[in-house]
Short mmCIF file of C-alpha atoms in Angstrom, two decimals:
data_model
loop_
_atom_site.label_atom_id
_atom_site.label_comp_id
_atom_site.label_asym_id
_atom_site.label_seq_id
_atom_site.Cartn_x
_atom_site.Cartn_y
_atom_site.Cartn_z
CA MET A 289 -33.44 16.16 -46.25
CA THR A 290 -30.46 16.93 -48.51
CA GLN A 291 -26.95 17.27 -47.17
CA SER A 292 -26.92 20.98 -48.01
CA SER A 293 -30.13 21.67 -46.11
CA LEU A 294 -28.82 19.66 -43.15
CA MET A 295 -25.73 21.82 -43.08
CA ARG A 296 -27.87 24.97 -42.95
CA THR A 297 -29.83 23.75 -39.90
CA PRO A 298 -28.97 25.95 -36.88
CA VAL A 299 -27.03 24.13 -34.17
CA PRO A 300 -28.41 24.74 -30.66
CA VAL A 301 -26.08 26.74 -28.46
CA ARG A 302 -24.39 24.48 -25.90
CA PRO A 303 -23.83 26.30 -22.60
CA ASP A 304 -20.50 26.46 -20.81
CA PHE A 305 -22.30 25.77 -17.54
CA PHE A 306 -25.85 25.56 -16.21
CA THR A 307 -27.95 24.48 -13.23
CA PHE A 308 -29.65 21.08 -13.13
CA HIS A 309 -32.11 20.68 -10.25
CA ASN A 310 -33.14 17.14 -11.07
CA GLY A 311 -35.33 15.70 -8.31
CA GLU A 312 -35.45 16.68 -4.66
CA LYS A 313 -32.53 17.37 -2.33
CA ALA A 314 -31.18 14.18 -0.71
CA SER A 315 -30.86 13.52 3.01
CA LEU A 316 -27.33 14.59 3.93
CA PRO A 317 -25.28 13.11 6.78
CA PHE A 318 -25.62 16.27 8.88
CA SER A 319 -28.22 18.90 9.68
CA ARG A 320 -28.65 22.26 8.01
CA ALA A 321 -27.40 23.87 11.21
CA GLU A 322 -24.21 21.79 11.02
CA TYR A 323 -23.39 23.01 7.51
CA ASP A 324 -24.23 26.59 8.49
CA GLN A 325 -21.83 26.29 11.41
CA ARG A 326 -19.05 24.98 9.17
CA LEU A 327 -19.59 27.73 6.60
CA ALA A 328 -19.61 30.36 9.35
CA GLY A 329 -16.25 29.03 10.50
CA LEU A 330 -14.87 29.19 6.96
CA ARG A 331 -16.17 32.72 6.43
CA ALA A 332 -14.49 33.78 9.66
CA ILE A 333 -11.22 32.35 8.30
CA MET A 334 -11.79 34.23 5.03
CA ALA A 335 -12.43 37.51 6.84
CA GLU A 336 -9.36 37.06 9.03
CA GLN A 337 -7.14 36.44 6.01
CA GLY A 338 -8.73 39.11 3.82
CA VAL A 339 -10.09 36.57 1.34
CA GLU A 340 -13.15 37.45 -0.74
CA ALA A 341 -13.83 33.93 -2.02
CA ALA A 342 -12.64 30.44 -1.11
CA LEU A 343 -11.98 27.87 -3.82
CA LEU A 344 -12.01 24.42 -2.21
CA THR A 345 -10.88 21.72 -4.63
CA SER A 346 -10.04 18.64 -2.53
CA MET A 347 -12.52 15.85 -1.92
CA HIS A 348 -12.39 16.46 1.81
CA GLY A 349 -12.70 20.23 1.49
CA VAL A 350 -15.70 20.04 -0.82
CA ALA A 351 -17.41 17.33 1.25
CA TYR A 352 -16.83 19.04 4.59
CA TYR A 353 -18.51 22.30 3.61
CA SER A 354 -21.16 21.02 1.17
CA GLY A 355 -21.90 17.35 1.92
CA PHE A 356 -21.05 16.38 -1.69
CA LEU A 357 -18.26 13.82 -2.16
CA TYR A 358 -17.12 13.93 -5.76
CA CYS A 359 -15.58 11.26 -7.99
CA ALA A 360 -13.09 13.16 -10.14
CA PHE A 361 -12.26 10.63 -12.85
CA GLY A 362 -9.94 13.16 -14.51
CA ARG A 363 -12.21 16.17 -14.07
CA PRO A 364 -11.85 19.05 -11.58
CA TYR A 365 -14.49 19.84 -8.94
CA ALA A 366 -14.91 22.63 -6.43
CA CYS A 367 -16.90 24.24 -3.68
CA VAL A 368 -16.77 28.01 -4.05
CA VAL A 369 -17.68 29.99 -0.94
CA THR A 370 -18.18 33.73 -0.72
CA GLN A 371 -19.68 35.71 2.14
CA ASP A 372 -23.17 35.11 0.76
CA ARG A 373 -22.99 31.96 -1.41
CA ALA A 374 -21.77 28.36 -1.23
CA VAL A 375 -21.74 26.61 -4.63
CA THR A 376 -20.42 23.23 -5.70
CA VAL A 377 -19.07 23.05 -9.25
CA SER A 378 -19.47 19.64 -10.86
CA ALA A 379 -19.07 17.94 -14.24
CA ASN A 380 -22.07 17.23 -16.46
CA ILE A 381 -21.27 13.51 -16.38
CA ASP A 382 -22.70 13.42 -12.82
CA GLY A 383 -26.10 14.77 -13.82
CA GLY A 384 -28.20 16.17 -10.98
CA GLN A 385 -26.64 14.06 -8.23
CA PRO A 386 -24.19 16.79 -7.09
CA TRP A 387 -27.06 19.26 -6.65
CA ARG A 388 -29.11 16.71 -4.73
CA ARG A 389 -26.20 16.00 -2.38
CA SER A 390 -25.01 19.59 -1.95
CA ALA A 391 -26.32 21.46 1.06
CA ASP A 392 -26.52 24.66 -0.97
CA GLU A 393 -26.18 25.62 -4.65
CA ASN A 394 -24.66 23.68 -7.52
CA VAL A 395 -23.43 24.64 -11.00
CA VAL A 396 -22.76 22.05 -13.71
CA TYR A 397 -20.06 22.62 -16.32
CA THR A 398 -20.01 20.96 -19.73
CA ASP A 399 -17.22 19.10 -21.52
CA TRP A 400 -17.80 20.47 -24.99
CA GLN A 401 -15.22 23.25 -24.60
CA ARG A 402 -11.97 23.04 -22.65
CA ASP A 403 -11.83 25.00 -19.38
CA ASN A 404 -15.58 25.35 -18.90
CA TYR A 405 -14.87 24.41 -15.29
CA TRP A 406 -12.90 27.61 -14.87
CA ARG A 407 -15.59 29.64 -16.62
CA ALA A 408 -18.13 28.32 -14.12
CA VAL A 409 -15.80 29.06 -11.19
CA ARG A 410 -15.20 32.58 -12.51
CA ASP A 411 -18.93 33.20 -12.72
CA VAL A 412 -19.40 32.31 -9.05
CA VAL A 413 -16.26 34.04 -7.78
CA GLY A 414 -17.10 37.28 -9.54
CA PRO A 415 -14.69 40.22 -9.21
CA ALA A 416 -12.83 38.87 -6.15
CA LYS A 417 -9.17 39.86 -6.10
CA ARG A 418 -8.00 37.65 -3.21
CA ILE A 419 -8.98 33.97 -3.32
CA GLY A 420 -8.34 31.33 -0.71
CA ILE A 421 -7.11 28.01 -2.07
CA GLU A 422 -6.02 24.63 -0.71
CA GLY A 423 -2.33 24.88 -1.44
CA ASP A 424 -1.76 21.22 -0.65
CA HIS A 425 -4.20 20.18 -3.38
CA LEU A 426 -4.31 22.70 -6.25
CA THR A 427 -1.80 21.50 -8.85
CA LEU A 428 0.65 23.75 -10.66
CA ALA A 429 -1.36 23.29 -13.86
CA GLN A 430 -4.62 24.29 -12.21
CA HIS A 431 -2.94 27.18 -10.42
CA GLY A 432 -1.94 28.46 -13.85
CA LYS A 433 -5.55 28.18 -15.04
CA LEU A 434 -6.70 30.09 -11.96
CA ALA A 435 -4.31 32.93 -12.80
CA GLU A 436 -5.47 32.92 -16.44
CA PHE A 437 -9.21 32.97 -15.76
CA LEU A 438 -9.46 34.82 -12.45
CA GLY A 439 -6.33 36.96 -12.30
CA ALA A 440 -6.57 37.01 -8.53
CA GLU A 441 -4.05 36.81 -5.71
CA THR A 442 -4.16 33.43 -3.96
CA ILE A 443 -3.88 32.78 -0.23
CA ASP A 444 -3.35 29.26 1.11
CA ILE A 445 -6.15 28.62 3.61
CA ALA A 446 -5.61 24.84 3.82
CA PRO A 447 -3.85 24.99 7.23
CA ALA A 448 -6.72 27.02 8.69
CA THR A 449 -9.46 24.80 7.26
CA MET A 450 -7.59 21.74 8.51
CA THR A 451 -7.49 23.23 11.99
CA GLN A 452 -11.24 23.82 11.78
CA ARG A 453 -11.83 20.17 10.81
CA MET A 454 -9.68 18.85 13.68
CA VAL A 455 -12.29 19.75 16.31
CA LYS A 456 -15.43 17.70 15.75
CA SER A 457 -19.01 18.74 16.35
CA VAL A 458 -21.53 16.72 18.35
CA GLU A 459 -23.04 15.45 15.08
CA GLU A 460 -19.66 14.40 13.72
CA ILE A 461 -18.75 12.52 16.87
CA ALA A 462 -22.07 10.68 16.75
CA LEU A 463 -21.29 9.53 13.20
CA ILE A 464 -17.75 8.53 14.17
CA ARG A 465 -19.15 6.44 17.03
CA GLU A 466 -21.33 4.63 14.51
CA GLY A 467 -18.30 3.98 12.34
CA ALA A 468 -16.39 2.50 15.27
CA ARG A 469 -19.35 0.25 16.09
CA ILE A 470 -19.58 -0.98 12.51
CA ALA A 471 -15.80 -1.51 12.31
CA ASP A 472 -16.17 -3.90 15.25
CA ILE A 473 -18.87 -5.81 13.33
CA GLY A 474 -16.48 -6.21 10.41
CA GLY A 475 -13.80 -7.42 12.81
CA GLU A 476 -16.07 -10.09 14.24
CA ALA A 477 -16.92 -11.34 10.75
CA ILE A 478 -13.24 -11.54 9.90
CA ARG A 479 -12.35 -13.42 13.08
CA ASP A 480 -15.15 -15.90 12.38
CA ALA A 481 -13.84 -16.47 8.83
CA ILE A 482 -10.22 -17.20 9.76
CA ARG A 483 -9.05 -20.77 9.25
CA VAL A 484 -6.05 -22.58 7.78
CA GLY A 485 -6.21 -22.68 3.99
CA ILE A 486 -8.57 -19.74 3.40
CA ARG A 487 -7.34 -16.91 1.17
CA GLU A 488 -6.76 -13.37 2.46
CA ILE A 489 -9.27 -12.03 -0.07
CA ASP A 490 -12.02 -14.36 1.16
CA VAL A 491 -11.54 -13.21 4.75
CA ALA A 492 -11.45 -9.57 3.66
CA MET A 493 -14.70 -9.91 1.73
CA ALA A 494 -16.45 -11.38 4.76
CA GLY A 495 -15.55 -8.33 6.81
CA ARG A 496 -16.40 -5.83 4.09
CA ASP A 497 -19.78 -7.44 3.37
CA ALA A 498 -20.74 -7.47 7.05
CA MET A 499 -19.98 -3.77 7.37
CA GLU A 500 -21.82 -2.77 4.21
CA VAL A 501 -24.90 -4.72 5.27
CA GLU A 502 -24.93 -2.87 8.60
CA ILE A 503 -24.29 0.55 7.03
CA ALA A 504 -27.20 -0.04 4.65
CA ARG A 505 -29.42 -1.02 7.57
CA ALA A 506 -28.45 1.70 10.02
CA HIS A 507 -27.76 4.51 7.54
CA PRO A 508 -30.04 3.88 4.56
CA ASP A 509 -29.76 7.46 3.26
CA SER A 510 -25.95 7.46 3.17
CA GLU A 511 -23.82 6.89 0.09
CA LEU A 512 -22.90 3.21 0.11
CA ARG A 513 -19.35 3.26 -1.17
CA ASP A 514 -15.69 3.10 -0.25
CA SER A 515 -15.81 0.76 2.77
CA TRP A 516 -12.91 -1.67 2.63
CA VAL A 517 -10.79 -4.22 4.50
CA TRP A 518 -7.08 -4.86 4.53
CA PHE A 519 -6.45 -8.38 5.81
CA GLN A 520 -2.81 -9.46 5.74
CA SER A 521 -1.00 -12.64 6.73
CA GLY A 522 2.58 -13.75 7.24
CA LEU A 523 5.09 -11.60 5.38
CA ASN A 524 2.26 -9.39 4.09
CA THR A 525 1.81 -7.93 7.61
CA ASP A 526 5.05 -5.94 7.39
CA GLY A 527 3.31 -2.80 6.07
CA ALA A 528 0.21 -1.13 7.46
CA HIS A 529 -1.23 -0.44 3.99
CA ASN A 530 -0.26 -3.61 2.14
CA PRO A 531 -2.96 -4.77 -0.29
CA VAL A 532 -5.01 -7.91 0.10
CA THR A 533 -3.69 -10.94 -1.80
CA THR A 534 -4.75 -14.51 -2.59
CA ARG A 535 -2.22 -15.96 -0.14
CA ARG A 536 -3.68 -18.85 1.86
CA LEU A 537 -3.40 -18.82 5.64
CA GLU A 538 -1.03 -21.29 7.26
CA ALA A 539 -0.75 -22.61 10.82
CA GLY A 540 1.39 -20.28 12.90
CA ASP A 541 0.76 -17.22 10.70
CA ILE A 542 0.72 -13.75 12.15
CA LEU A 543 -2.36 -11.85 10.89
CA SER A 544 -3.32 -8.20 10.62
CA LEU A 545 -7.03 -7.34 10.66
CA ASN A 546 -7.98 -3.86 9.38
CA THR A 547 -11.60 -2.78 8.84
CA PHE A 548 -12.62 0.60 7.44
CA PRO A 549 -16.34 1.37 7.22
CA MET A 550 -17.00 4.60 5.33
CA ILE A 551 -20.25 6.38 6.20
CA SER A 552 -20.76 9.47 4.02
CA ALA A 553 -16.97 10.01 3.64
CA TYR A 554 -16.30 9.63 7.38
CA TYR A 555 -13.44 7.26 8.10
CA THR A 556 -13.10 4.97 11.10
CA ALA A 557 -10.88 1.96 11.64
CA LEU A 558 -10.29 -1.17 13.66
CA GLU A 559 -6.85 -2.81 13.49
CA ARG A 560 -5.74 -5.91 15.36
CA THR A 561 -2.93 -8.46 15.47
CA LEU A 562 -4.00 -12.13 15.49
CA PHE A 563 -2.30 -15.52 15.11
CA VAL A 564 -3.42 -18.76 13.51
CA GLY A 565 -2.68 -21.09 16.41
CA GLU A 566 -0.26 -20.47 19.26
CA PRO A 567 2.57 -18.04 18.42
CA ASP A 568 6.15 -18.99 19.23
CA ALA A 569 7.79 -17.47 22.29
CA ALA A 570 9.59 -14.68 20.41
CA SER A 571 6.44 -13.63 18.59
CA LEU A 572 4.41 -13.66 21.78
CA ALA A 573 6.98 -11.45 23.52
CA VAL A 574 6.90 -8.85 20.73
CA TRP A 575 3.11 -8.93 20.59
CA GLU A 576 2.81 -8.43 24.35
CA ALA A 577 5.29 -5.54 24.21
CA ASN A 578 3.27 -3.83 21.48
CA VAL A 579 0.05 -4.35 23.47
CA ALA A 580 1.73 -2.76 26.49
CA ALA A 581 2.78 0.21 24.36
CA HIS A 582 -0.79 0.45 23.09
CA GLU A 583 -2.17 0.57 26.62
CA LEU A 584 0.44 3.13 27.65
CA GLY A 585 -0.51 5.27 24.66
CA LEU A 586 -4.21 5.08 25.50
CA SER A 587 -3.45 6.28 29.03
CA LEU A 588 -1.57 9.30 27.64
CA ILE A 589 -4.38 10.61 25.41
CA ARG A 590 -5.99 13.37 27.43
CA GLU A 591 -6.78 17.08 27.25
CA GLY A 592 -3.60 19.17 27.42
CA ALA A 593 -1.25 16.44 26.19
CA THR A 594 0.75 17.17 23.05
CA CYS A 595 1.14 14.88 20.07
CA SER A 596 4.94 15.01 20.30
CA GLY A 597 4.87 14.45 24.08
CA ILE A 598 2.78 11.27 23.71
CA CYS A 599 5.14 10.07 20.99
CA GLU A 600 8.18 10.71 23.16
CA GLN A 601 6.89 8.61 26.06
CA ILE A 602 6.00 5.64 23.85
CA ASN A 603 9.41 5.92 22.18
CA ASP A 604 11.03 5.70 25.61
CA PHE A 605 9.00 2.59 26.40
CA PHE A 606 10.05 0.85 23.18
CA ALA A 607 13.67 1.90 23.67
CA SER A 608 13.64 0.32 27.13
CA ARG A 609 12.58 -2.96 25.48
CA ASP A 610 15.18 -2.62 22.67
CA LEU A 611 12.33 -2.42 20.14
CA LEU A 612 12.32 1.22 19.05
CA GLN A 613 14.27 0.41 15.90
CA TYR A 614 11.31 -1.70 14.74
CA ARG A 615 8.73 1.07 15.04
CA SER A 616 7.43 1.87 11.55
CA PHE A 617 5.33 5.09 11.72
CA GLY A 618 3.60 7.55 14.07
CA TYR A 619 1.37 6.41 16.88
CA GLY A 620 -2.00 7.78 15.79
CA HIS A 621 -3.98 10.33 13.82
CA SER A 622 -7.21 12.28 13.61
CA PHE A 623 -10.54 11.14 12.17
CA GLY A 624 -13.22 12.80 10.06
CA VAL A 625 -13.62 13.39 6.32
CA LEU A 626 -10.72 11.30 5.05
CA SER A 627 -9.82 8.09 3.29
CA HIS A 628 -6.84 6.23 1.93
CA TYR A 629 -7.04 8.40 -1.19
CA TYR A 630 -8.23 11.75 0.14
CA GLY A 631 -8.03 13.82 3.27
CA ARG A 632 -5.63 13.99 6.18
CA GLU A 633 -5.54 16.24 9.21
CA ALA A 634 -1.77 16.32 9.39
CA GLY A 635 -1.74 18.72 12.32
CA LEU A 636 -3.20 16.05 14.60
CA GLU A 637 -0.85 13.10 14.16
CA LEU A 638 1.02 11.53 17.06
CA ARG A 639 4.53 12.15 15.73
CA GLU A 640 7.73 13.74 16.96
CA ASP A 641 7.32 16.80 14.74
CA ILE A 642 3.71 17.66 15.70
CA ASP A 643 3.26 19.80 18.83
CA THR A 644 -0.54 20.20 18.69
CA MET A 645 -2.18 20.15 22.12
CA LEU A 646 -5.18 17.86 22.50
CA GLU A 647 -8.50 19.51 23.34
CA PRO A 648 -12.15 18.49 23.71
CA GLY A 649 -13.79 17.64 20.40
CA MET A 650 -10.71 16.01 18.93
CA VAL A 651 -10.79 12.34 17.94
CA VAL A 652 -7.52 10.43 17.67
CA SER A 653 -6.30 6.86 17.33
CA MET A 654 -3.69 4.99 19.27
CA GLU A 655 -1.97 2.52 16.94
CA PRO A 656 1.61 1.50 17.71
CA MET A 657 3.18 -0.82 15.14
CA LEU A 658 6.36 -2.86 15.23
CA THR A 659 7.74 -4.55 12.10
CA LEU A 660 10.43 -7.19 12.53
CA PRO A 661 12.04 -8.41 9.26
CA LEU A 662 12.34 -11.98 8.07
CA GLY A 663 15.13 -13.84 9.83
CA THR A 664 14.51 -11.99 13.09
CA PRO A 665 12.87 -13.92 15.96
CA GLY A 666 9.23 -12.85 16.06
CA ALA A 667 9.27 -11.62 12.44
CA GLY A 668 6.12 -9.87 11.23
CA GLY A 669 4.05 -6.72 11.68
CA TYR A 670 2.23 -6.10 14.98
CA ARG A 671 -0.41 -3.38 15.29
CA GLU A 672 -3.34 -2.53 17.57
CA HIS A 673 -5.66 0.43 16.87
CA ASP A 674 -8.34 2.06 19.04
CA ILE A 675 -10.27 5.32 18.56
CA VAL A 676 -10.43 7.84 21.41
CA VAL A 677 -12.91 10.72 21.65
CA LEU A 678 -11.80 13.64 23.79
CA GLY A 679 -15.05 14.70 25.46
CA GLU A 680 -15.84 17.35 28.01
CA ASP A 681 -15.70 14.64 30.70
CA GLY A 682 -12.38 13.22 29.54
CA PRO A 683 -11.15 10.68 26.96
CA GLU A 684 -13.38 7.79 25.87
CA ASN A 685 -12.25 4.73 23.95
CA ILE A 686 -15.06 3.94 21.48
CA THR A 687 -13.49 0.77 20.04
CA GLY A 688 -15.00 -2.40 21.47
CA PHE A 689 -13.14 -5.25 19.73
CA SER A 690 -10.77 -7.01 22.16
CA TYR A 691 -7.02 -7.01 21.60
CA GLY A 692 -4.04 -9.10 22.63
CA PRO A 693 -3.11 -12.79 22.99
CA ALA A 694 -5.97 -13.56 25.39
CA HIS A 695 -8.53 -12.86 22.66
CA ASN A 696 -6.95 -13.13 19.22
CA ILE A 697 -5.22 -16.48 18.95
CA ILE A 698 -7.43 -18.40 16.52
CA ALA A 699 -7.42 -22.13 17.16
#
């Protein structure tokens, strides 16, 4: 074929977006009735706020209403909900996987022309003039694209959808219980791996591997990703989210064990203070004070209590021990669709500025932490973390791994 004849060959039209039903629908973490219930709740929010369509763009928003947890990698994703449709919008790089893992419809947009994502969104939204958005997630740049392609008024529905997520269903609580159980398995593997001379990373891998093996066994249809461990020693314990390093454990070290099994985007956690060998007297005193604060906090989590009220009483306890100045963050938070890089139900954190009242169906942690700087007797970071389910019959601690000096001094 000559070059001229090649140039005259018609080029197939490449679509801006299309559907790709490749294979059968996957088993999702929740039932069809669960997703219907969530969508009904969202549509009630939309009706109350006069919104014709909801454009959910965060990982947690999309996953909560559709079951699909996206991996953005520089591309935008969405779940568009109207009163009669629920459609995930995904990039062509993901193939048919988003359709298989979406409870309802899916539309795939192509990369060949800029802003095909917005063309796909516009097609689903239709002529809607008031659109609900997640104001805490949609960037200024994407908000500008929304105005350009949709020309609609936007209403921030993120506070309302967060409030919906704060009260868990029976199915959600069952999955959270499984996460707490598997977090304990990771904790046991970590405790068994601790010895003088081992690196933090080696201990962390032991815990992560144990959890992933159990998730694969107990939840074979789930997405096996994102479970992790933070295991910190010595100075590295001063921050709750400090990364794992290659530091080798030494006799007398304070340790912080943190396991996070992720089952289908649902976060749970186990966090414990340990020592390599007997702690000195100052360290033991701080540790015992933090354990006492932890137990006080657990006793305060009950229906009708407020987040700020719980915080105030633990603050008073630490102040009476002259330790309040070493407290490093709030005393607990909600659980559900969240991770260290997506999601947060900020209205259910145990902090001074949150007045939310606890009610059945909520799931919160109790996790006091004290950080004493180098040069201070008892220097290091101390933290205990349990998960409490507020059930119809009262609060239930679903964390089983023991805490305190009687259990977590490693000879």
